[in-house]
Amino acid sequence: NSKVIQTPRYLVKGQGQKAKMRCIPEKGHPVVFWYQQNKNNEFKFLINFQNQEVLQQIDMTEKRFSAECPSNSPCSLEIQSSEAGDSALYLCASSRRVSNERLFFGHGTKLSVL
Amino acid sequence: GDSVTQTEGLVTLTEGLPVMLNCTYQSTYSPFLFWYVQHLNEAPKLLLKSFTDNKRPEHQGFHATLHKSSSSFHLQKSSAQLSDSALYYCALASSSFSKLVFGQGTSLSVVP
């Protein structure tokens, strides 16, 4: 069973609404990733953190998403104004180190934007 | 930039036949390669990771060999099982060293 916990499993929002999802990384893993898995099952990297600091993010994330990984609290990813194209499975993953390390994934949050 | 290509979107095999899923990559560095598997409604999980010393990683009957000359890391298994039906992703640890770059994924369907 996955030790990366994502909530909620399912999220339904209307266009223009905020959509927030959370992730508790595996214990002892300081590096957290967010990926979007679209309806064609393709993975798109969104953002990653080491402890509370952002390492990398794509333009879309910077402009339309709000993400954080505060100490002693779950990480979160929030879409500020949902669009139909945001409907996807959002996967959180964690790892022990930044480079060349295996990722441990959660089950994901399936977002449907109506 | 770094990229991974999986040419087969869907592979359908009869149980007992050999499996080979293709993976090629482009990178300016000598990267680590990974295979992840995602069963229906499950979290993706690591299947294999390449070694630095040219050893061939194996797990659950699957193996893959990193060929730097052809930039390939094809996934193989001698005999497919029904339970192998899943999505398979080849991934590369990018030259920026802070994320994995995934291929498009291959859906493997094993039928009786």
JSON list of C-alpha atoms in Angstrom, two decimals, chain B residues 10-53:
[
{"chain": "B", "resi": 10, "resn": "LEU", "atom": "CA", "xyz": [-1.05, -0.30, -26.66]},
{"chain": "B", "resi": 11, "resn": "VAL", "atom": "CA", "xyz": [0.41, -3.80, -26.68]},
{"chain": "B", "resi": 12, "resn": "THR", "atom": "CA", "xyz": [-1.88, -6.83, -26.56]},
{"chain": "B", "resi": 13, "resn": "LEU", "atom": "CA", "xyz": [-0.31, -10.22, -25.89]},
{"chain": "B", "resi": 14, "resn": "THR", "atom": "CA", "xyz": [-1.45, -13.74, -25.30]},
{"chain": "B", "resi": 15, "resn": "GLU", "atom": "CA", "xyz": [-0.56, -15.17, -21.91]},
{"chain": "B", "resi": 16, "resn": "GLY", "atom": "CA", "xyz": [2.75, -17.03, -22.01]},
{"chain": "B", "resi": 17, "resn": "LEU", "atom": "CA", "xyz": [4.28, -15.06, -24.85]},
{"chain": "B", "resi": 18, "resn": "PRO", "atom": "CA", "xyz": [7.35, -12.86, -24.32]},
{"chain": "B", "resi": 19, "resn": "VAL", "atom": "CA", "xyz": [7.02, -9.18, -23.51]},
{"chain": "B", "resi": 20, "resn": "MET", "atom": "CA", "xyz": [9.13, -6.39, -24.95]},
{"chain": "B", "resi": 21, "resn": "LEU", "atom": "CA", "xyz": [8.23, -2.75, -24.42]},
{"chain": "B", "resi": 22, "resn": "ASN", "atom": "CA", "xyz": [10.39, -0.18, -26.16]},
{"chain": "B", "resi": 23, "resn": "CYS", "atom": "CA", "xyz": [12.04, 2.82, -24.55]},
{"chain": "B", "resi": 24, "resn": "THR", "atom": "CA", "xyz": [14.54, 5.22, -26.07]},
{"chain": "B", "resi": 25, "resn": "TYR", "atom": "CA", "xyz": [15.82, 8.44, -24.60]},
{"chain": "B", "resi": 26, "resn": "GLN", "atom": "CA", "xyz": [17.69, 11.63, -25.29]},
{"chain": "B", "resi": 27, "resn": "SER", "atom": "CA", "xyz": [19.91, 13.22, -22.68]},
{"chain": "B", "resi": 28, "resn": "THR", "atom": "CA", "xyz": [23.02, 15.35, -22.60]},
{"chain": "B", "resi": 29, "resn": "TYR", "atom": "CA", "xyz": [24.21, 13.38, -19.57]},
{"chain": "B", "resi": 30, "resn": "SER", "atom": "CA", "xyz": [24.53, 9.70, -18.72]},
{"chain": "B", "resi": 31, "resn": "PRO", "atom": "CA", "xyz": [21.20, 9.37, -17.01]},
{"chain": "B", "resi": 32, "resn": "PHE", "atom": "CA", "xyz": [19.55, 6.84, -14.76]},
{"chain": "B", "resi": 33, "resn": "LEU", "atom": "CA", "xyz": [16.57, 5.13, -16.38]},
{"chain": "B", "resi": 34, "resn": "PHE", "atom": "CA", "xyz": [13.52, 3.72, -14.61]},
{"chain": "B", "resi": 35, "resn": "TRP", "atom": "CA", "xyz": [10.49, 1.61, -15.41]},
{"chain": "B", "resi": 36, "resn": "TYR", "atom": "CA", "xyz": [7.31, 2.32, -13.44]},
{"chain": "B", "resi": 37, "resn": "VAL", "atom": "CA", "xyz": [4.13, 0.24, -13.54]},
{"chain": "B", "resi": 38, "resn": "GLN", "atom": "CA", "xyz": [0.62, 1.47, -12.81]},
{"chain": "B", "resi": 39, "resn": "HIS", "atom": "CA", "xyz": [-2.17, -1.06, -12.37]},
{"chain": "B", "resi": 40, "resn": "LEU", "atom": "CA", "xyz": [-5.77, 0.06, -12.77]},
{"chain": "B", "resi": 41, "resn": "ASN", "atom": "CA", "xyz": [-6.77, 2.49, -9.99]},
{"chain": "B", "resi": 42, "resn": "GLU", "atom": "CA", "xyz": [-3.41, 2.01, -8.28]},
{"chain": "B", "resi": 43, "resn": "ALA", "atom": "CA", "xyz": [-0.48, 4.32, -7.60]},
{"chain": "B", "resi": 44, "resn": "PRO", "atom": "CA", "xyz": [2.45, 4.08, -10.01]},
{"chain": "B", "resi": 45, "resn": "LYS", "atom": "CA", "xyz": [5.31, 2.10, -8.49]},
{"chain": "B", "resi": 46, "resn": "LEU", "atom": "CA", "xyz": [8.90, 1.42, -9.38]},
{"chain": "B", "resi": 47, "resn": "LEU", "atom": "CA", "xyz": [9.55, -1.76, -11.35]},
{"chain": "B", "resi": 48, "resn": "LEU", "atom": "CA", "xyz": [13.22, -1.36, -12.33]},
{"chain": "B", "resi": 49, "resn": "LYS", "atom": "CA", "xyz": [16.08, 1.12, -12.13]},
{"chain": "B", "resi": 50, "resn": "SER", "atom": "CA", "xyz": [19.25, 1.07, -14.22]},
{"chain": "B", "resi": 51, "resn": "PHE", "atom": "CA", "xyz": [22.58, 0.47, -12.54]},
{"chain": "B", "resi": 52, "resn": "THR", "atom": "CA", "xyz": [25.75, 2.47, -13.03]},
{"chain": "B", "resi": 53, "resn": "ASP", "atom": "CA", "xyz": [27.89, -0.63, -13.48]}
]
